[in-house]
PDB file of N, CA and C in Angstrom:
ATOM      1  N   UNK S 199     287.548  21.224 135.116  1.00  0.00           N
ATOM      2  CA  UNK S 199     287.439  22.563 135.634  1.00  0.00           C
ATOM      3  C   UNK S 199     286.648  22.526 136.942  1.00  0.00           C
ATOM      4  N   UNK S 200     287.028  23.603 137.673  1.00  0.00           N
ATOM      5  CA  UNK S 200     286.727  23.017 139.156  1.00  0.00           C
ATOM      6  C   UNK S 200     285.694  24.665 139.041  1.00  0.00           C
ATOM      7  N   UNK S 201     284.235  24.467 138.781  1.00  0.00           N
ATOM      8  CA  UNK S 201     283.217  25.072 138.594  1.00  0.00           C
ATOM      9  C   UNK S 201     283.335  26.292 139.854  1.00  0.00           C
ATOM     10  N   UNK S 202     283.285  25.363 141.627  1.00  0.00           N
ATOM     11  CA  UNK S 202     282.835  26.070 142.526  1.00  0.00           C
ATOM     12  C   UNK S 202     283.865  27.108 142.919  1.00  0.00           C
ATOM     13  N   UNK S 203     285.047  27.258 142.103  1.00  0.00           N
ATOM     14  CA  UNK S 203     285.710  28.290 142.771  1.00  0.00           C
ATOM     15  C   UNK S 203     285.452  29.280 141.824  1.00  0.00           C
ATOM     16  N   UNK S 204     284.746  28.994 140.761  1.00  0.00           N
ATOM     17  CA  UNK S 204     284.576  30.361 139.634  1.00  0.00           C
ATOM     18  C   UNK S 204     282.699  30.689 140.354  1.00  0.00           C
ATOM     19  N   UNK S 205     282.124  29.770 140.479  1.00  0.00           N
ATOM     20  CA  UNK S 205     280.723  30.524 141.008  1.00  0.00           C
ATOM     21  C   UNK S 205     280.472  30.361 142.163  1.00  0.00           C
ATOM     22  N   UNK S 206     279.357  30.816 142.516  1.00  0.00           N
ATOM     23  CA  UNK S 206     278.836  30.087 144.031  1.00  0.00           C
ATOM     24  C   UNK S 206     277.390  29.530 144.164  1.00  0.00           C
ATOM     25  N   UNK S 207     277.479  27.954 144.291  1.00  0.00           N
ATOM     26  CA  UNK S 207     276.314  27.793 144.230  1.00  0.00           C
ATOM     27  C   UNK S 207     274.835  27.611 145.304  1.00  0.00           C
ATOM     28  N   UNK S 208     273.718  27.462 145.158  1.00  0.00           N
ATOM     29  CA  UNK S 208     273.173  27.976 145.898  1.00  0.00           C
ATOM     30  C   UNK S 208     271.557  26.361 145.840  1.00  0.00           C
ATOM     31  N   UNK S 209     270.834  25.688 146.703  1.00  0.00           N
ATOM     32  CA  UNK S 209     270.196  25.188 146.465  1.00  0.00           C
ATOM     33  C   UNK S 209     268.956  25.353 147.708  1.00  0.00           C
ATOM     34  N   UNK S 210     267.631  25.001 146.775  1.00  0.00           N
ATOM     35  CA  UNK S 210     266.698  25.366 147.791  1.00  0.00           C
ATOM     36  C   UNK S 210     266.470  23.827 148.388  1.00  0.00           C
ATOM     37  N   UNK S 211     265.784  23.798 149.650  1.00  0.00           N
ATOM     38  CA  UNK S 211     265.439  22.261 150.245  1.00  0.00           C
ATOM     39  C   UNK S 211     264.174  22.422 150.895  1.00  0.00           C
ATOM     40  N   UNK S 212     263.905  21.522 151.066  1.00  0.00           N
ATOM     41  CA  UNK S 212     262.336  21.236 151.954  1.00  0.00           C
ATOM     42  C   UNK S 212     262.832  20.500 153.205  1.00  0.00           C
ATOM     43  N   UNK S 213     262.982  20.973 154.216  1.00  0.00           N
ATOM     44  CA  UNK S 213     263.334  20.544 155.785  1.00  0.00           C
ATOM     45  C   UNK S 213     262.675  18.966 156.056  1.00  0.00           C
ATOM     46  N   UNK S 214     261.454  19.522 155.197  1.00  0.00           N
ATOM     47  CA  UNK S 214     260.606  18.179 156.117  1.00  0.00           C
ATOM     48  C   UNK S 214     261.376  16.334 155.527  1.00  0.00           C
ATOM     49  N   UNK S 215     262.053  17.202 154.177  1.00  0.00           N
ATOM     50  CA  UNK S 215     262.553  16.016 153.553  1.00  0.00           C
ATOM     51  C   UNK S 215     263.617  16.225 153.310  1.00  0.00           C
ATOM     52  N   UNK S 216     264.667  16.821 154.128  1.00  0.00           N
ATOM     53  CA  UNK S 216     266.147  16.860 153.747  1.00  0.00           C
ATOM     54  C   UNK S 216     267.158  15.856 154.460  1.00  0.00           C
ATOM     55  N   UNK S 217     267.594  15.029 154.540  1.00  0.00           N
ATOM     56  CA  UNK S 217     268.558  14.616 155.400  1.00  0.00           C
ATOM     57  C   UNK S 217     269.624  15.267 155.386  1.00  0.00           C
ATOM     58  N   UNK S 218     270.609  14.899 156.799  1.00  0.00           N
ATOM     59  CA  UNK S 218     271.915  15.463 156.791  1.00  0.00           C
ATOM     60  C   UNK S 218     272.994  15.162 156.067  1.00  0.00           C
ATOM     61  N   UNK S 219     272.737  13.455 155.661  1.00  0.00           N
ATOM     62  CA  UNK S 219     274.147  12.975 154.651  1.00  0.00           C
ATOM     63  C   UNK S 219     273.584  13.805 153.200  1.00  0.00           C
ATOM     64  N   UNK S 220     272.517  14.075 152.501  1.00  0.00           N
ATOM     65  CA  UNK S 220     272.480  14.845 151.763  1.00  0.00           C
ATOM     66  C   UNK S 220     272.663  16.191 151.878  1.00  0.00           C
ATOM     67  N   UNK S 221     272.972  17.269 152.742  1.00  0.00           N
ATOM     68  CA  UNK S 221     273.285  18.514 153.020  1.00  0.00           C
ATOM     69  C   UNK S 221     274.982  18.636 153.304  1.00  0.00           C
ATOM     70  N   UNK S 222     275.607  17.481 153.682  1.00  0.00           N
ATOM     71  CA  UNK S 222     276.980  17.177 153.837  1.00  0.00           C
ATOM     72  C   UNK S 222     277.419  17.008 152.195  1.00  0.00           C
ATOM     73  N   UNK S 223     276.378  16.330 151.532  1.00  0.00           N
ATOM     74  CA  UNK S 223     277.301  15.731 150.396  1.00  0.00           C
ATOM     75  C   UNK S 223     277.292  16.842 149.351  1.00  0.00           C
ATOM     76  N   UNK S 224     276.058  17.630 149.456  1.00  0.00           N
ATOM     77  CA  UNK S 224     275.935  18.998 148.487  1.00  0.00           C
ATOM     78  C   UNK S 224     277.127  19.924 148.736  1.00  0.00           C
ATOM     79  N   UNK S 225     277.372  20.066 150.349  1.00  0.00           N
ATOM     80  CA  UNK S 225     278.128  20.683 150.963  1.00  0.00           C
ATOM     81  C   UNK S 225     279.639  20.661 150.138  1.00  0.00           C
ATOM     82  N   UNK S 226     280.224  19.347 150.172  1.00  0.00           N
ATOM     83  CA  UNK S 226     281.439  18.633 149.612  1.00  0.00           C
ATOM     84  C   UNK S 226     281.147  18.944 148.203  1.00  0.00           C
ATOM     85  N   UNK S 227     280.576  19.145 147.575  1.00  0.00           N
ATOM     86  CA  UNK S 227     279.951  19.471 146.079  1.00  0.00           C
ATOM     87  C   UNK S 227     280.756  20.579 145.600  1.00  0.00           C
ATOM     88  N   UNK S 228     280.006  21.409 146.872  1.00  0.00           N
ATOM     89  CA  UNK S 228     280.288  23.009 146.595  1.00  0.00           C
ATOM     90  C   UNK S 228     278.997  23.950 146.860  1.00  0.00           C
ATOM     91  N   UNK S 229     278.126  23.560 146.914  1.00  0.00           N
ATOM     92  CA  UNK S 229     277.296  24.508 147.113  1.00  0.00           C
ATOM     93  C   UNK S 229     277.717  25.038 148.655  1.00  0.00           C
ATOM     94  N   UNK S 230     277.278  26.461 148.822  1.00  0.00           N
ATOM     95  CA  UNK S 230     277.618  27.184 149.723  1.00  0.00           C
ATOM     96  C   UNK S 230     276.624  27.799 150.457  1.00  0.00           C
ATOM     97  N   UNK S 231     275.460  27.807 149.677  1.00  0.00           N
ATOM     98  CA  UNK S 231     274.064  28.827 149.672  1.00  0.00           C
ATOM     99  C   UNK S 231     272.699  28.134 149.868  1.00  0.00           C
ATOM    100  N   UNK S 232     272.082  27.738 151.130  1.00  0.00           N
ATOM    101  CA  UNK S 232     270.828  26.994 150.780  1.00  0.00           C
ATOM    102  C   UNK S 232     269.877  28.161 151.421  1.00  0.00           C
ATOM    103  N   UNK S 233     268.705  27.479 150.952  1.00  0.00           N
ATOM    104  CA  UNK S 233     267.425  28.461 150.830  1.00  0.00           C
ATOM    105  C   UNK S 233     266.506  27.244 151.462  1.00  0.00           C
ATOM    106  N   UNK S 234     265.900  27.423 152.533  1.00  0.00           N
ATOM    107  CA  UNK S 234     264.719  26.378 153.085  1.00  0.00           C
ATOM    108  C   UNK S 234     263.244  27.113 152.915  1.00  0.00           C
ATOM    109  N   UNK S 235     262.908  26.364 152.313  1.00  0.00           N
ATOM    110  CA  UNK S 235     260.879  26.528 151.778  1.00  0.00           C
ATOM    111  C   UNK S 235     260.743  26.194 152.976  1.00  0.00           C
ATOM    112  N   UNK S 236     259.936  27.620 153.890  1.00  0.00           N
ATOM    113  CA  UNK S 236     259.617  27.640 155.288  1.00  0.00           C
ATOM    114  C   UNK S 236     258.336  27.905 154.961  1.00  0.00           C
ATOM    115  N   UNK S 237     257.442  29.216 154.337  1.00  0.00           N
ATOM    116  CA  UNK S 237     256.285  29.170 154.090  1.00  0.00           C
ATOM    117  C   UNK S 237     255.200  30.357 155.295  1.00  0.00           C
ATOM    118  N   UNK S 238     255.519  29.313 156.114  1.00  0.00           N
ATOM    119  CA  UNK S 238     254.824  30.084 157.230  1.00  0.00           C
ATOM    120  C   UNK S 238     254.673  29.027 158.816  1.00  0.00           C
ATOM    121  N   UNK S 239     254.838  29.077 159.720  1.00  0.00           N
ATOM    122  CA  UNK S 239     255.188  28.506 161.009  1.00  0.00           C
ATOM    123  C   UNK S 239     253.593  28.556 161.711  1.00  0.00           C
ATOM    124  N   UNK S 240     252.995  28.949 161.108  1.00  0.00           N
ATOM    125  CA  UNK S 240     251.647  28.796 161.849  1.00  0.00           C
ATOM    126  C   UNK S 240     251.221  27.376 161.621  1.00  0.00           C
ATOM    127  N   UNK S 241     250.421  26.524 162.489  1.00  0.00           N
ATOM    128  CA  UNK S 241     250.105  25.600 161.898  1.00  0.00           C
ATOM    129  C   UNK S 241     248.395  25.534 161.296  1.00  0.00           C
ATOM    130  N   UNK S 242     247.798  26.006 161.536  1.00  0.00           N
ATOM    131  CA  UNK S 242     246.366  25.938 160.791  1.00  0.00           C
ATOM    132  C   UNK S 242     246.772  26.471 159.287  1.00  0.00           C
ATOM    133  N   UNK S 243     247.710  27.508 158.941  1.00  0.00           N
ATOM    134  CA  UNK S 243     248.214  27.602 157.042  1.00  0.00           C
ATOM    135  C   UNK S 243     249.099  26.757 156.931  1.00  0.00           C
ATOM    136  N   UNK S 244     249.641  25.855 157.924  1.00  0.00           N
ATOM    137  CA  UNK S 244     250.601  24.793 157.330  1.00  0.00           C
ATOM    138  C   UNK S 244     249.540  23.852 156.910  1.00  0.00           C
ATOM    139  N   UNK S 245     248.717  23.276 157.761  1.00  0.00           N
ATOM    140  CA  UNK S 245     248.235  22.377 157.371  1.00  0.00           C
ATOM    141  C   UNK S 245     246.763  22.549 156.079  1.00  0.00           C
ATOM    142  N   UNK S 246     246.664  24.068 156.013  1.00  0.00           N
ATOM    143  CA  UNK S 246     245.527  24.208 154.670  1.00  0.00           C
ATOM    144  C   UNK S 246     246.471  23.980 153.322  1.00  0.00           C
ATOM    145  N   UNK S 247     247.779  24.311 153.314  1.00  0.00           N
ATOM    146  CA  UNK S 247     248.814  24.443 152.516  1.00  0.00           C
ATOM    147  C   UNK S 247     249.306  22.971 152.475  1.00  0.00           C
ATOM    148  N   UNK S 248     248.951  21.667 153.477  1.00  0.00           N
ATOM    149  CA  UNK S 248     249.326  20.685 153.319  1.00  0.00           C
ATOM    150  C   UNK S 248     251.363  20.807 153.340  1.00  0.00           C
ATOM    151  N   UNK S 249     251.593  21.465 154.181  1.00  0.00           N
ATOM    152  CA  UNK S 249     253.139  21.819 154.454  1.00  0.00           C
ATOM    153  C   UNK S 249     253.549  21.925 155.885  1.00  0.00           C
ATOM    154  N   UNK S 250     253.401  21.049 156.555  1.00  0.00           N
ATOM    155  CA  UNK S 250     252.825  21.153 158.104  1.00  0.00           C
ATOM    156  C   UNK S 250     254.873  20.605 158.064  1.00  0.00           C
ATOM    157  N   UNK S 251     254.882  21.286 159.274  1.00  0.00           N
ATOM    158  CA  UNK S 251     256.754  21.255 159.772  1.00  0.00           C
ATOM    159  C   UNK S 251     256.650  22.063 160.711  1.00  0.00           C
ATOM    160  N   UNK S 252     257.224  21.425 161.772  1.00  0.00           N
ATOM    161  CA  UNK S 252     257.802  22.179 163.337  1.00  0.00           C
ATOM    162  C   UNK S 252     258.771  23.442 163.058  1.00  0.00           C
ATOM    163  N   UNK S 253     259.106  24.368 163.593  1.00  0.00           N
ATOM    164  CA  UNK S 253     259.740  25.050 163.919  1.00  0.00           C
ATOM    165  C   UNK S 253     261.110  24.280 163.892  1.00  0.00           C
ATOM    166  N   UNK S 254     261.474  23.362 165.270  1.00  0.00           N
ATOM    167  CA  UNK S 254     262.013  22.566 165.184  1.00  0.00           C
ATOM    168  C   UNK S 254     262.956  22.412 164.215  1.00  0.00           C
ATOM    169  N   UNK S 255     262.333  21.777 163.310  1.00  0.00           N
ATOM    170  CA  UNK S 255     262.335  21.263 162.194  1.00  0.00           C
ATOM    171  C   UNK S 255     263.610  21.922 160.803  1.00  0.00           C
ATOM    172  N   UNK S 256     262.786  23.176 161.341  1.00  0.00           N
ATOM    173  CA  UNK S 256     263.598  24.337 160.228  1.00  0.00           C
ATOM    174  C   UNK S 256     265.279  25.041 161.238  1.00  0.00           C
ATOM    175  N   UNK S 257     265.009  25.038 162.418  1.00  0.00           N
ATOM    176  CA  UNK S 257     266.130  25.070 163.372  1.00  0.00           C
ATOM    177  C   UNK S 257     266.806  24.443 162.897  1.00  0.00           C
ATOM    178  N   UNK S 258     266.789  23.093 163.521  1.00  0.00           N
ATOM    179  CA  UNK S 258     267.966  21.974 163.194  1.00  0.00           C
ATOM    180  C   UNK S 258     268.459  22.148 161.967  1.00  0.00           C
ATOM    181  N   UNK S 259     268.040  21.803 160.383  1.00  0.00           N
ATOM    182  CA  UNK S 259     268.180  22.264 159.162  1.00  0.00           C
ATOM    183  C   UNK S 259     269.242  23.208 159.164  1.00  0.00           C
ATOM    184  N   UNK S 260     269.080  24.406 160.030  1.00  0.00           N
ATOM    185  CA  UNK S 260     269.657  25.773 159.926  1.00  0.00           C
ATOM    186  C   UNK S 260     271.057  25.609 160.482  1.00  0.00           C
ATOM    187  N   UNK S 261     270.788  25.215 161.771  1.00  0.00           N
ATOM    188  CA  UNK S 261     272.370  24.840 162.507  1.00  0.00           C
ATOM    189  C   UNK S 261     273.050  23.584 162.049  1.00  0.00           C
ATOM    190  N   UNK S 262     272.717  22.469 161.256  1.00  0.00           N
ATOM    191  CA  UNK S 262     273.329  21.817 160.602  1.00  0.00           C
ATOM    192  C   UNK S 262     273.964  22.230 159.326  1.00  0.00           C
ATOM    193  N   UNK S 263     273.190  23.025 158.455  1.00  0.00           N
ATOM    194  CA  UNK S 263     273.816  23.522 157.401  1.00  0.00           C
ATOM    195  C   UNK S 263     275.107  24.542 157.719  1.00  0.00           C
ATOM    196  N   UNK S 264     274.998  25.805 158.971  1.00  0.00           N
ATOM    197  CA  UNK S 264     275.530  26.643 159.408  1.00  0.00           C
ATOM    198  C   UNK S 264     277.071  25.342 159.959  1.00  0.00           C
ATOM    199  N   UNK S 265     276.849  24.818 160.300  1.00  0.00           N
ATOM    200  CA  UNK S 265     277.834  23.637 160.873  1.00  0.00           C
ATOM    201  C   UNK S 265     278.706  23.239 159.805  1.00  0.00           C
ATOM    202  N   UNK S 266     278.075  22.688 158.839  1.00  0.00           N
ATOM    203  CA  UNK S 266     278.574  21.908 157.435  1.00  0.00           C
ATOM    204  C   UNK S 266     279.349  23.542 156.793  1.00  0.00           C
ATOM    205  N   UNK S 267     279.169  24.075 157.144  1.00  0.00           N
ATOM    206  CA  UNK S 267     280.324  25.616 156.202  1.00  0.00           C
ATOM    207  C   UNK S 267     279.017  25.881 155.038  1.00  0.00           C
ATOM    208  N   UNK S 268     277.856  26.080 155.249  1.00  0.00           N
ATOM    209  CA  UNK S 268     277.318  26.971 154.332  1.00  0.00           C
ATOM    210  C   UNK S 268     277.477  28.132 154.552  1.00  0.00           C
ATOM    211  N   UNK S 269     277.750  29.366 153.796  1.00  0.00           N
ATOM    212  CA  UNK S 269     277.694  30.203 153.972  1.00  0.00           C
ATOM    213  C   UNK S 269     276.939  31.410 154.221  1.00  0.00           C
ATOM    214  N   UNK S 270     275.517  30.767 153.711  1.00  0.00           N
ATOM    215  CA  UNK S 270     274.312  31.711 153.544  1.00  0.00           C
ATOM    216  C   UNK S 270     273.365  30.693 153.919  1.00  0.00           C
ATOM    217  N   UNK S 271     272.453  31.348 154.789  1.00  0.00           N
ATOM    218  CA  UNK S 271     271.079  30.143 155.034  1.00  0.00           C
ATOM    219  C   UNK S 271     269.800  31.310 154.886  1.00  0.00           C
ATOM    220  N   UNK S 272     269.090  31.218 153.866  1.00  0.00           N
ATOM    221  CA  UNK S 272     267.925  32.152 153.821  1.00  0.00           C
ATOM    222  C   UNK S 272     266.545  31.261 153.741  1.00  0.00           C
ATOM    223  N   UNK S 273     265.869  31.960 153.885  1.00  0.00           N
ATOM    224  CA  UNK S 273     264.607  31.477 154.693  1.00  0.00           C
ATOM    225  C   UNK S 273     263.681  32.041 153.499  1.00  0.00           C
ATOM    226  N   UNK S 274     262.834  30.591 152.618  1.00  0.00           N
ATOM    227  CA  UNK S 274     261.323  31.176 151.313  1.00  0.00           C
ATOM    228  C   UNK S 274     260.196  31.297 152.701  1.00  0.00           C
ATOM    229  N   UNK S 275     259.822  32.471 152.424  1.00  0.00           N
ATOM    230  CA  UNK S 275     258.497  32.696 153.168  1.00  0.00           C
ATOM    231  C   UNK S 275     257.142  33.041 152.124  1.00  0.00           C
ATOM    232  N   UNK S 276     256.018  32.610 152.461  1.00  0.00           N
ATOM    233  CA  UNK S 276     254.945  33.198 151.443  1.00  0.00           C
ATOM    234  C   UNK S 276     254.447  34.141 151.851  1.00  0.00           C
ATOM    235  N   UNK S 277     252.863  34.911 151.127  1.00  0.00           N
ATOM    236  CA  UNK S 277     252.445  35.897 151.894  1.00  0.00           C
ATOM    237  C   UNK S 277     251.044  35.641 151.133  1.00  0.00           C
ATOM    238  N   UNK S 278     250.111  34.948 151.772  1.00  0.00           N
ATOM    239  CA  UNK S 278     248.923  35.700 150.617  1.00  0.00           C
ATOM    240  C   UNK S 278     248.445  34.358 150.955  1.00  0.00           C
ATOM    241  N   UNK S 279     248.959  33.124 151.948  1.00  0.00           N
ATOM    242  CA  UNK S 279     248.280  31.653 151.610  1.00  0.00           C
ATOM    243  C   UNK S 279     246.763  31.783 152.795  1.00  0.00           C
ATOM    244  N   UNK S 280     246.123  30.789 152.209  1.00  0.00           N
ATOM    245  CA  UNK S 280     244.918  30.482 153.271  1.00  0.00           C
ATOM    246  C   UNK S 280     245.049  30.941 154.744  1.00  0.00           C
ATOM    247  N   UNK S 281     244.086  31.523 155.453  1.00  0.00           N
ATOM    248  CA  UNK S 281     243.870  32.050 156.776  1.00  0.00           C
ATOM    249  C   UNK S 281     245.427  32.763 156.719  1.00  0.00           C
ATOM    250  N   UNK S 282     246.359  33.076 156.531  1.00  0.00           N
ATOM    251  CA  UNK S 282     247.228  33.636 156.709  1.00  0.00           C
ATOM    252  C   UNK S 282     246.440  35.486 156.822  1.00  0.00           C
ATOM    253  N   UNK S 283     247.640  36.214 158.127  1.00  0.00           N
ATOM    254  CA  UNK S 283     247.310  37.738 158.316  1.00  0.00           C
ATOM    255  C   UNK S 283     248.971  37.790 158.789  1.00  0.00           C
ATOM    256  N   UNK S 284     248.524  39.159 158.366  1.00  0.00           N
ATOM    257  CA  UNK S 284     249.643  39.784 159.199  1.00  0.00           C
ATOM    258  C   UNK S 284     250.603  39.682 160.706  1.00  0.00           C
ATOM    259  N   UNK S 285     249.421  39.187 161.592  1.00  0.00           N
ATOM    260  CA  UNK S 285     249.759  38.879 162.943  1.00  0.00           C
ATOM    261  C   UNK S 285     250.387  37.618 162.805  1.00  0.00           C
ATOM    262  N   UNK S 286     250.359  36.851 162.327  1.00  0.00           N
ATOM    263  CA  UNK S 286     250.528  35.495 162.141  1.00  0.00           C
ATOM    264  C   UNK S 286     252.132  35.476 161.313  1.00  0.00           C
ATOM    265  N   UNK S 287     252.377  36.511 160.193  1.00  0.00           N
ATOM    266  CA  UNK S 287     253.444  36.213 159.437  1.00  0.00           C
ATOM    267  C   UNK S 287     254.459  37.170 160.430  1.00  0.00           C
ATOM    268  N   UNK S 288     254.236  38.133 161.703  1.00  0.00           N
ATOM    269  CA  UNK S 288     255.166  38.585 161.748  1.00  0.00           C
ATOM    270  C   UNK S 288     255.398  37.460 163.108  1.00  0.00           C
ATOM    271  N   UNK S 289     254.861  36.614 163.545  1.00  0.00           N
ATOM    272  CA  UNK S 289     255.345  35.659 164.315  1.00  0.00           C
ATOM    273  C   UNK S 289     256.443  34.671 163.847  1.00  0.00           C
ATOM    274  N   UNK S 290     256.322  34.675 162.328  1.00  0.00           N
ATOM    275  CA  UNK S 290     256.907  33.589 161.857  1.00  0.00           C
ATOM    276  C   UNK S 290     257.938  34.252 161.471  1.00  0.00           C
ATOM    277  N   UNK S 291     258.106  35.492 160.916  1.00  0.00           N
ATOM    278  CA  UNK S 291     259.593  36.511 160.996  1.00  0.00           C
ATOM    279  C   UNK S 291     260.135  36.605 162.301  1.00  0.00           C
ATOM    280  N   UNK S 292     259.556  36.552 163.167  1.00  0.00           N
ATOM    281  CA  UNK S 292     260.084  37.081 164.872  1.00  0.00           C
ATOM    282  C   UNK S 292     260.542  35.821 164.894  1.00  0.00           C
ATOM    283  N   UNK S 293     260.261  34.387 164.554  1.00  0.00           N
ATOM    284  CA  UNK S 293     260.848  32.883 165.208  1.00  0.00           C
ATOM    285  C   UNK S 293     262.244  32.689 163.914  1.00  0.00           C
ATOM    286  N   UNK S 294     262.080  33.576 163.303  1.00  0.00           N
ATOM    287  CA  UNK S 294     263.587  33.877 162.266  1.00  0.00           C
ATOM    288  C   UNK S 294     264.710  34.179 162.695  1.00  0.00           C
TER     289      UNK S 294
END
């Protein structure tokens, strides 16, 4: 039974550790839907959070997956981590 045409599936990744032959091969799988643990783009709560990643980083991710035929690319953001404010998280929505 060929699963992906009855659901749609969906997987979360960590940028800092995703490669592309693994986002190709999920791709060919069937998943359609990824979700990247972004967190927050500041770097003084990346690095209290020990989750330090470029901007960069989460770009490329985005236009490679968008490339490979995902259909959905959504973005985990937190709210509430170390030195994190308001000014800071709507920077990291505005680089969205």
């Amino acid at each position: 039974m060929n699963l992906s045409s009855k659901y749609e599936f969906s997987l979360e990744v960590d940028p800092r550790r995703t490669r592309d032959t693994q986002l190709k091969i999920l791709r060919d799988f069937g998943f359609k839907r990824i979700s990247l643990g972004v967190q927050d783009f500041d770097p003084e709560v990346q690095r209290l959070v020990n989750r330090t990643q470029p901007f960069e980083m989460t770009e490329r991710i985005t236009e490679l997956s968008r490339k490979l035929g995902y259909t959905s690319v959504n973005f985990d953001l937190i709210y509430g981590l170390p030195k994190q404010n308001l000014q800071n998280m709507k920077r990291t929505i505005k680089k969205l």
